[in-house]
Coordinates of C-alpha atoms and ligand atoms in Angstrom, one line a residue:
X1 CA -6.5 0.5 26.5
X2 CA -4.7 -1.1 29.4
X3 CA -2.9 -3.4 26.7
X4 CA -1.2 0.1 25.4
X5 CA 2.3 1.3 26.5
X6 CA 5.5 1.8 26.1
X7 CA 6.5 -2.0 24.9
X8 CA 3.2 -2.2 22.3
X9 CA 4.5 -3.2 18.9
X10 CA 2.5 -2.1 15.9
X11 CA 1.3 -3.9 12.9
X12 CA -0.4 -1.7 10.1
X13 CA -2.6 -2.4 7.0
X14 CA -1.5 -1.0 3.8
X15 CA -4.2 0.3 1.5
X16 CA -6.5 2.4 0.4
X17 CA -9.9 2.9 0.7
X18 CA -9.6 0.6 4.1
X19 CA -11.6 2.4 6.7
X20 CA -13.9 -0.3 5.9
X21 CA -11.8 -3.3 6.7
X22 CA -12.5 -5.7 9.5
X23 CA -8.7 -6.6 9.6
X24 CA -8.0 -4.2 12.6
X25 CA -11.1 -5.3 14.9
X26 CA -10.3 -9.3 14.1
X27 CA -6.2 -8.5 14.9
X28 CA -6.9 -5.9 18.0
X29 CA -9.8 -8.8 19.2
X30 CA -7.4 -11.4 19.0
X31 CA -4.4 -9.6 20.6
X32 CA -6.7 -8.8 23.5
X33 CA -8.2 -12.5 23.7
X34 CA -4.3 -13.4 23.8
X35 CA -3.1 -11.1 26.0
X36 CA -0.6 -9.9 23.6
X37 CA 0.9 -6.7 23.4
X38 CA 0.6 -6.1 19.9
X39 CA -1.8 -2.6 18.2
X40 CA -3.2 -3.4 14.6
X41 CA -4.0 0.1 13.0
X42 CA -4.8 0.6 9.3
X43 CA -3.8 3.6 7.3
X44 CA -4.6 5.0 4.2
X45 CA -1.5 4.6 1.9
X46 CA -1.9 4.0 -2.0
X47 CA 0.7 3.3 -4.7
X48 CA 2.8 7.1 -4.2
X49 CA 2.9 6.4 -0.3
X50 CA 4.5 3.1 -0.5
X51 CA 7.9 3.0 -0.5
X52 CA 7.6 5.7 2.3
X53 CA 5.0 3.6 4.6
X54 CA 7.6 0.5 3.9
X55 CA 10.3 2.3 4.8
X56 CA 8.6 3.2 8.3
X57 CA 8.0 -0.7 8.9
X58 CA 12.0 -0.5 8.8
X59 CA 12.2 3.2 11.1
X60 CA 9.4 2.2 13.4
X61 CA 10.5 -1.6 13.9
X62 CA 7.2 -2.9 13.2
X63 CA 6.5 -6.1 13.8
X64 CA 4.5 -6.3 10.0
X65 CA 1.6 -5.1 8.0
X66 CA -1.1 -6.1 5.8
X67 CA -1.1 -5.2 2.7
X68 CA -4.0 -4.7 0.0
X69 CA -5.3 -3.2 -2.8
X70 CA -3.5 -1.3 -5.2
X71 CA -0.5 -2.2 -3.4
X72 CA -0.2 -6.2 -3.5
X73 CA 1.9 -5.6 -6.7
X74 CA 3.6 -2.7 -5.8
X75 CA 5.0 -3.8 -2.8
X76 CA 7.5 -6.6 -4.7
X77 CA 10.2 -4.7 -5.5
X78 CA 10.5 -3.0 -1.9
X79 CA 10.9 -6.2 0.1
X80 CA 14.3 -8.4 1.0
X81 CA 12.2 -11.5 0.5
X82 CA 9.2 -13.8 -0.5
X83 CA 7.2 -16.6 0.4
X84 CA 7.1 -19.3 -2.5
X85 CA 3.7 -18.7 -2.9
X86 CA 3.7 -15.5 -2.8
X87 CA 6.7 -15.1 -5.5
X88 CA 4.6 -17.7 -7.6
X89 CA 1.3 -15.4 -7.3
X90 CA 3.5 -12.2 -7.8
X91 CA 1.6 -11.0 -4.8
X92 CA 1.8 -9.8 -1.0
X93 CA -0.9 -9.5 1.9
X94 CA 1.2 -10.3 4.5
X95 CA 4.8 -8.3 5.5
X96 CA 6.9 -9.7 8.1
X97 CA 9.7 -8.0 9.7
X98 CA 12.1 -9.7 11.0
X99 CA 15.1 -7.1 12.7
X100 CA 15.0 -5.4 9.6
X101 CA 14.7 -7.7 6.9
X102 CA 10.8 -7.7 5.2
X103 CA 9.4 -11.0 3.8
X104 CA 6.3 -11.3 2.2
X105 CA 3.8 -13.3 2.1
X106 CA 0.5 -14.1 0.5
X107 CA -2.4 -15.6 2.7
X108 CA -5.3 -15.2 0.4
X109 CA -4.9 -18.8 -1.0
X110 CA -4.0 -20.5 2.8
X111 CA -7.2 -19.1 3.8
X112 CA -9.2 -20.2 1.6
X113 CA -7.5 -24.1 2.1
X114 CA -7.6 -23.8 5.5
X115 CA -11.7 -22.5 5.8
X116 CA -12.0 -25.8 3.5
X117 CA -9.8 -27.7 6.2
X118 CA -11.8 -26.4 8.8
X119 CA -14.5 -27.8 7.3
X120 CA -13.1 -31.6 7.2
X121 CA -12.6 -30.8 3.1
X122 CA -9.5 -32.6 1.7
X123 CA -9.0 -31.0 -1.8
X124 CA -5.6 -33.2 -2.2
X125 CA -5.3 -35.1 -5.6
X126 CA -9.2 -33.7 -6.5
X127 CA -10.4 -31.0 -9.4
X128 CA -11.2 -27.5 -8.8
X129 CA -12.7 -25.3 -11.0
X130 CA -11.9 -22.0 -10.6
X131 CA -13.4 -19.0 -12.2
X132 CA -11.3 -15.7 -11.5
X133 CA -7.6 -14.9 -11.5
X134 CA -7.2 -11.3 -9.5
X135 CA -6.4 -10.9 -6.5
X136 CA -8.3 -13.8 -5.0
X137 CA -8.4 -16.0 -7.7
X138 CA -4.2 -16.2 -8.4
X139 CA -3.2 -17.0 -5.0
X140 CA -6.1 -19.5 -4.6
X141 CA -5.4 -21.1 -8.0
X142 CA -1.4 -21.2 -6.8
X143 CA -2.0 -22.2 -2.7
X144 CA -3.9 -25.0 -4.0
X145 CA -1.7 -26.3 -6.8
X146 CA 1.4 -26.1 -3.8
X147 CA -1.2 -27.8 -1.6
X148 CA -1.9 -30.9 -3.8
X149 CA -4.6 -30.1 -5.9
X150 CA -3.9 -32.4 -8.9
X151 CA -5.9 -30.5 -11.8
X152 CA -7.2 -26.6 -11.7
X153 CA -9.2 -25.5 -14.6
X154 CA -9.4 -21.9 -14.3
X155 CA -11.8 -20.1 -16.0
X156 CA -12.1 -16.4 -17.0
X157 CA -13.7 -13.6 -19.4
X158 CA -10.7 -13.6 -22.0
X159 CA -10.7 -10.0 -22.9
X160 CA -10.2 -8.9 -19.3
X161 CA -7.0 -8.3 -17.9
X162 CA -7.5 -10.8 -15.3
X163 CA -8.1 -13.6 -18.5
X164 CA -4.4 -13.1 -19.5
X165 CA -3.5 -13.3 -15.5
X166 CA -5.2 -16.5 -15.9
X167 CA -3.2 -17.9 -18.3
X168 CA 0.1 -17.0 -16.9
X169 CA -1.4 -18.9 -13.6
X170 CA -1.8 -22.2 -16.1
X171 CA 1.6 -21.5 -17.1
X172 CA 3.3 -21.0 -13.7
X173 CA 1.4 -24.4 -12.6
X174 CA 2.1 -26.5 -15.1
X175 CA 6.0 -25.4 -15.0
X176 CA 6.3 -24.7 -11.2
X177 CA 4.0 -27.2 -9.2
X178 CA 3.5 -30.6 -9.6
X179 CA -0.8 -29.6 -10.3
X180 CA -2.0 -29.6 -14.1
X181 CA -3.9 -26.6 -15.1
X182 CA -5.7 -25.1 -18.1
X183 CA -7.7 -22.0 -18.9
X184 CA -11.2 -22.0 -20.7
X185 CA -12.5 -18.8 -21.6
X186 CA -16.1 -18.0 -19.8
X187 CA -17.3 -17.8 -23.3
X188 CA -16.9 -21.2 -24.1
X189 CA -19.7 -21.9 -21.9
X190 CA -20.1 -25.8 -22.9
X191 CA -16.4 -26.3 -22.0
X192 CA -17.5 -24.8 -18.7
X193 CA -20.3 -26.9 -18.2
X194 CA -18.8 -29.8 -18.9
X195 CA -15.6 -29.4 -17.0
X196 CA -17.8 -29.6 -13.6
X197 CA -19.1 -32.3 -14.0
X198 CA -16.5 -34.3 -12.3
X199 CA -14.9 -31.6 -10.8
X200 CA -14.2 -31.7 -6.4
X201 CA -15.0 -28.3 -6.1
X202 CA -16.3 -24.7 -8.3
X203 CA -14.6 -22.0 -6.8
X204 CA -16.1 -18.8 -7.9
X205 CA -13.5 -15.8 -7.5
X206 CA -14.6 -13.0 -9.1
X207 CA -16.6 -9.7 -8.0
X208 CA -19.5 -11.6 -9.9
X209 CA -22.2 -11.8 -6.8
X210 CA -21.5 -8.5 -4.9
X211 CA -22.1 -5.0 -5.6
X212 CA -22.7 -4.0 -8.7
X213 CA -23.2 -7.4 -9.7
X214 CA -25.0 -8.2 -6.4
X215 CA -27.8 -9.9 -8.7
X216 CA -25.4 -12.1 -11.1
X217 CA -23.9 -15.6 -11.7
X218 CA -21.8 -16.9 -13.7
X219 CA -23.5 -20.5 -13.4
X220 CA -27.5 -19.9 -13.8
X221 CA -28.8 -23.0 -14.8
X222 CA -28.7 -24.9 -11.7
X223 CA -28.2 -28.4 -14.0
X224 CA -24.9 -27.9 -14.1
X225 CA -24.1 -28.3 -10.4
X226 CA -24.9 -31.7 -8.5
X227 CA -25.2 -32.8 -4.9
X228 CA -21.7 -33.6 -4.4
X229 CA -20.4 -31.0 -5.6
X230 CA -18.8 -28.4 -3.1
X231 CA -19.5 -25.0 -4.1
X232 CA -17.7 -21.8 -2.6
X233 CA -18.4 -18.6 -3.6
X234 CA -14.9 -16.3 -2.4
X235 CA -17.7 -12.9 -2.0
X236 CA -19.3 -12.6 1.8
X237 CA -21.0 -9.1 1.5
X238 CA -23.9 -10.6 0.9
X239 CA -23.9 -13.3 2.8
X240 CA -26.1 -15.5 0.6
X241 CA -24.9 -14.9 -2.9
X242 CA -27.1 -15.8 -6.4
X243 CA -24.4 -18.5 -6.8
X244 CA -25.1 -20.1 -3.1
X245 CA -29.2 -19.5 -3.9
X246 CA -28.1 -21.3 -7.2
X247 CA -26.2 -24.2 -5.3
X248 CA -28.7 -24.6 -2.6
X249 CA -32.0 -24.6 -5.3
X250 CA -30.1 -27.6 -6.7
X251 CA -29.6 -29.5 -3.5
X252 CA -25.6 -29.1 -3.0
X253 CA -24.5 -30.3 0.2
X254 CA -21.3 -28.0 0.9
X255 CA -22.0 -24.4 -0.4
X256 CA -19.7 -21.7 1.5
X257 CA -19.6 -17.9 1.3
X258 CA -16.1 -16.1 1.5
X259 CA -16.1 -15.6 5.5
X260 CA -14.1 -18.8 6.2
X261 CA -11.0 -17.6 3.4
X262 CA -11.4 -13.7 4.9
X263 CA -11.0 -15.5 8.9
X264 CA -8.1 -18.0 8.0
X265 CA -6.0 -15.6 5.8
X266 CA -6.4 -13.1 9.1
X267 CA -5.0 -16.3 11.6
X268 CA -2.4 -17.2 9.6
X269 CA -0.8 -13.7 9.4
X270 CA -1.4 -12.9 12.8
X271 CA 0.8 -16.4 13.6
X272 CA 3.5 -15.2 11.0
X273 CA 3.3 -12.4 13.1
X274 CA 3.2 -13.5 16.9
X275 CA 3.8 -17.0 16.3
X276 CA 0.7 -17.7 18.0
X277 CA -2.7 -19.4 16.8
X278 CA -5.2 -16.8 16.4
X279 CA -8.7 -18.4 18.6
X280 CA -10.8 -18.2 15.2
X281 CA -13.9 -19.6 17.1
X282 CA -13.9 -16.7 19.1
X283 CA -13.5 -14.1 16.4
X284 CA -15.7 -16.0 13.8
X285 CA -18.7 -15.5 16.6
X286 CA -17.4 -11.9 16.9
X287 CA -17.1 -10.7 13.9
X288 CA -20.1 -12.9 11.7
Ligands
NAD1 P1 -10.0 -8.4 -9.1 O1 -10.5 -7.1 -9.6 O2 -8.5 -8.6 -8.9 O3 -10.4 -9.6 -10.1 C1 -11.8 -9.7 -10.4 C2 -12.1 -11.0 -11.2 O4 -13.5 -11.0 -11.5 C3 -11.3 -11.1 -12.5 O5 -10.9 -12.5 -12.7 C4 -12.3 -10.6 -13.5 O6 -12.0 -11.2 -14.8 C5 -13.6 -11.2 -12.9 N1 -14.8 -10.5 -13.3 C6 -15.1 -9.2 -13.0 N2 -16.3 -8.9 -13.5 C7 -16.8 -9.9 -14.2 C8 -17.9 -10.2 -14.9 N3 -18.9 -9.3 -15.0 N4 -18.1 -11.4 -15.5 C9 -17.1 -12.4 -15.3 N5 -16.0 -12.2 -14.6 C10 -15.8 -11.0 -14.1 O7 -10.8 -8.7 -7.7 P2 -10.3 -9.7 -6.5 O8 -9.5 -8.9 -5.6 O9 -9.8 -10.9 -7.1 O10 -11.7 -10.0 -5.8 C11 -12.6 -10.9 -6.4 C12 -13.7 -11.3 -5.4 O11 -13.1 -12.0 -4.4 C13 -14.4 -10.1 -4.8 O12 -15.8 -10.5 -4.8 C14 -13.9 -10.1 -3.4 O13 -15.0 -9.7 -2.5 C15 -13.5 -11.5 -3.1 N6 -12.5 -11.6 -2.2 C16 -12.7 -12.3 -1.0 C17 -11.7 -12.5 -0.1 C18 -12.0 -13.3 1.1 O14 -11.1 -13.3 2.0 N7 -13.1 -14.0 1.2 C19 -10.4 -11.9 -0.3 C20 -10.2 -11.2 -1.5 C21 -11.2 -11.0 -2.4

């Protein structure tokens, strides 16, 4: 309370339903830590309340906001600029404001290269495999071709929407980044198979592995997945998905849960924000 007065500038989230968010305890933690006078506070703003809520980021001179579901689209048209990835992914998680003029950003994908990072994992010039292209997968698939990822293969049920997502990923990598990319439809299972076998890395982005599909995998037959393959499942409620039981029951070394993408996409908008490095360590053992 003592960091509250008349100075304190204020960074919202976005979205709606977020009462359940961690965002505004990591953010307020790390302010704190910091000694920074910043307040994180979310409110409850879908698609109608947008332009409005945006508009306040001008009125009130905040510093920024999160931004998240159903509003990563939305929000395009109502900024001044974007990030390359984020115009690439055709997506925004981050806003900053800078006297007036809003930029956005996507952190999703950063995250989820720098909780690799952070665990000594070099994914330059390797092979992902990448099954999901939502709002996780796209700006994992497009962080990693910017990053030096030499050949995505992303996988997805063709008759979602998310299946024709994925092939406009392909498309934007192939034309845009210096990456190669293809899509293979989940139903082409043998493709699937046989596409990890030399792959770096099977990314799992989809909402395969938490509630409702809490139980579910899209790899069941642990023979497809070998020791040196690094496995990271994007979901972290649970902790332990069927995918990581999957991994571990067939001996894989590196098998990671979504809390290292969900940390690093916090820290690198809180340094967009503050321009300061957010002490992970000390959230990570807060927060997990
Ligand atoms: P989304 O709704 O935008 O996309 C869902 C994806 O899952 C699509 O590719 C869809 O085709 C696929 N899918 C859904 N049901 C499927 C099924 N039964 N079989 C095969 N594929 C199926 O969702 P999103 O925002 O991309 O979130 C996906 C996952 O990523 C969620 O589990 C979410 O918890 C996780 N996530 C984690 C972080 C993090 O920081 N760790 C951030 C965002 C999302």
């Amino acid at each position: 309370m003592e960091r509250i007065d008349g100075h304190t500038i204020l960074i919202g989230l976005l979205a709606t339903p977020i009462r359940h968010s961690m965002s505004p305890t990591m953010h307020n933690n790390a302010f704190a830590m910091l000694g920074l006078n910043y307040a994180y506070l979310a409110f409850e703003v879908g698609q109608k309340e947008l332009p409005s809520a945006v508009q306040a980021i001008r009125t009130l001179d905040m510093r920024g906001a999160n931004i998240s579901m159903p509003n990563k689209q939305a929000i395009l048209p109502l900024l001044d600029d974007l990030a390359p990835a984020a115009k690439l992914a055709g997506a925004v998680n981050t806003v900053v404001n800078d006297h007036g003029k809003l930029t956005g950003y996507t952190t999703d994908g950063i995250g989820f290269m720098q909780a690799l990072a952070a665990e000594n994992i070099d994914l330059r010039g390797e092979k992902m495999v990448l099954a999901g292209a939502g709002g996780a997968g796209t700006p994992i698939a497009i962080q990693a071709a910017l990053d030096g990822v030499k050949e995505i293969v992303i996988v997805n049920r063709a008759t979602d929407p998310q299946g024709s997502q994925a092939q406009k990923n392909v498309k934007i990598i192939n034309e845009q980044t210096n990456a190669h990319a293809r899509f293979v439809p989940l139903a082409d299972q043998a493709q699937f198979k046989a596409e990890l076998a030399d792959a770096t890395i099977y990314c799992d982005a989809t909402g395969v592995g938490m509630k409702p599909l809490a139980d579910q995998s899209l790899i069941t037959d642990p023979s497809w997945l070998r020791e040196d393959l690094i496995v990271y499942d994007t979901v972290y409620a649970p902790r332990t998905t069927k995918l990581m039981t999957i991994a571990q029951a067939a001996g894989v070394r590196h098998v990671f849960n979504g809390l290292g993408m969900m940390l690093y996409q916090g820290a690198e908008a809180f340094q967009l924000w503050t321009g300061q490095a957010m002490p992970v360590q000390a959230i990570a053992d807060l927060l997990f």
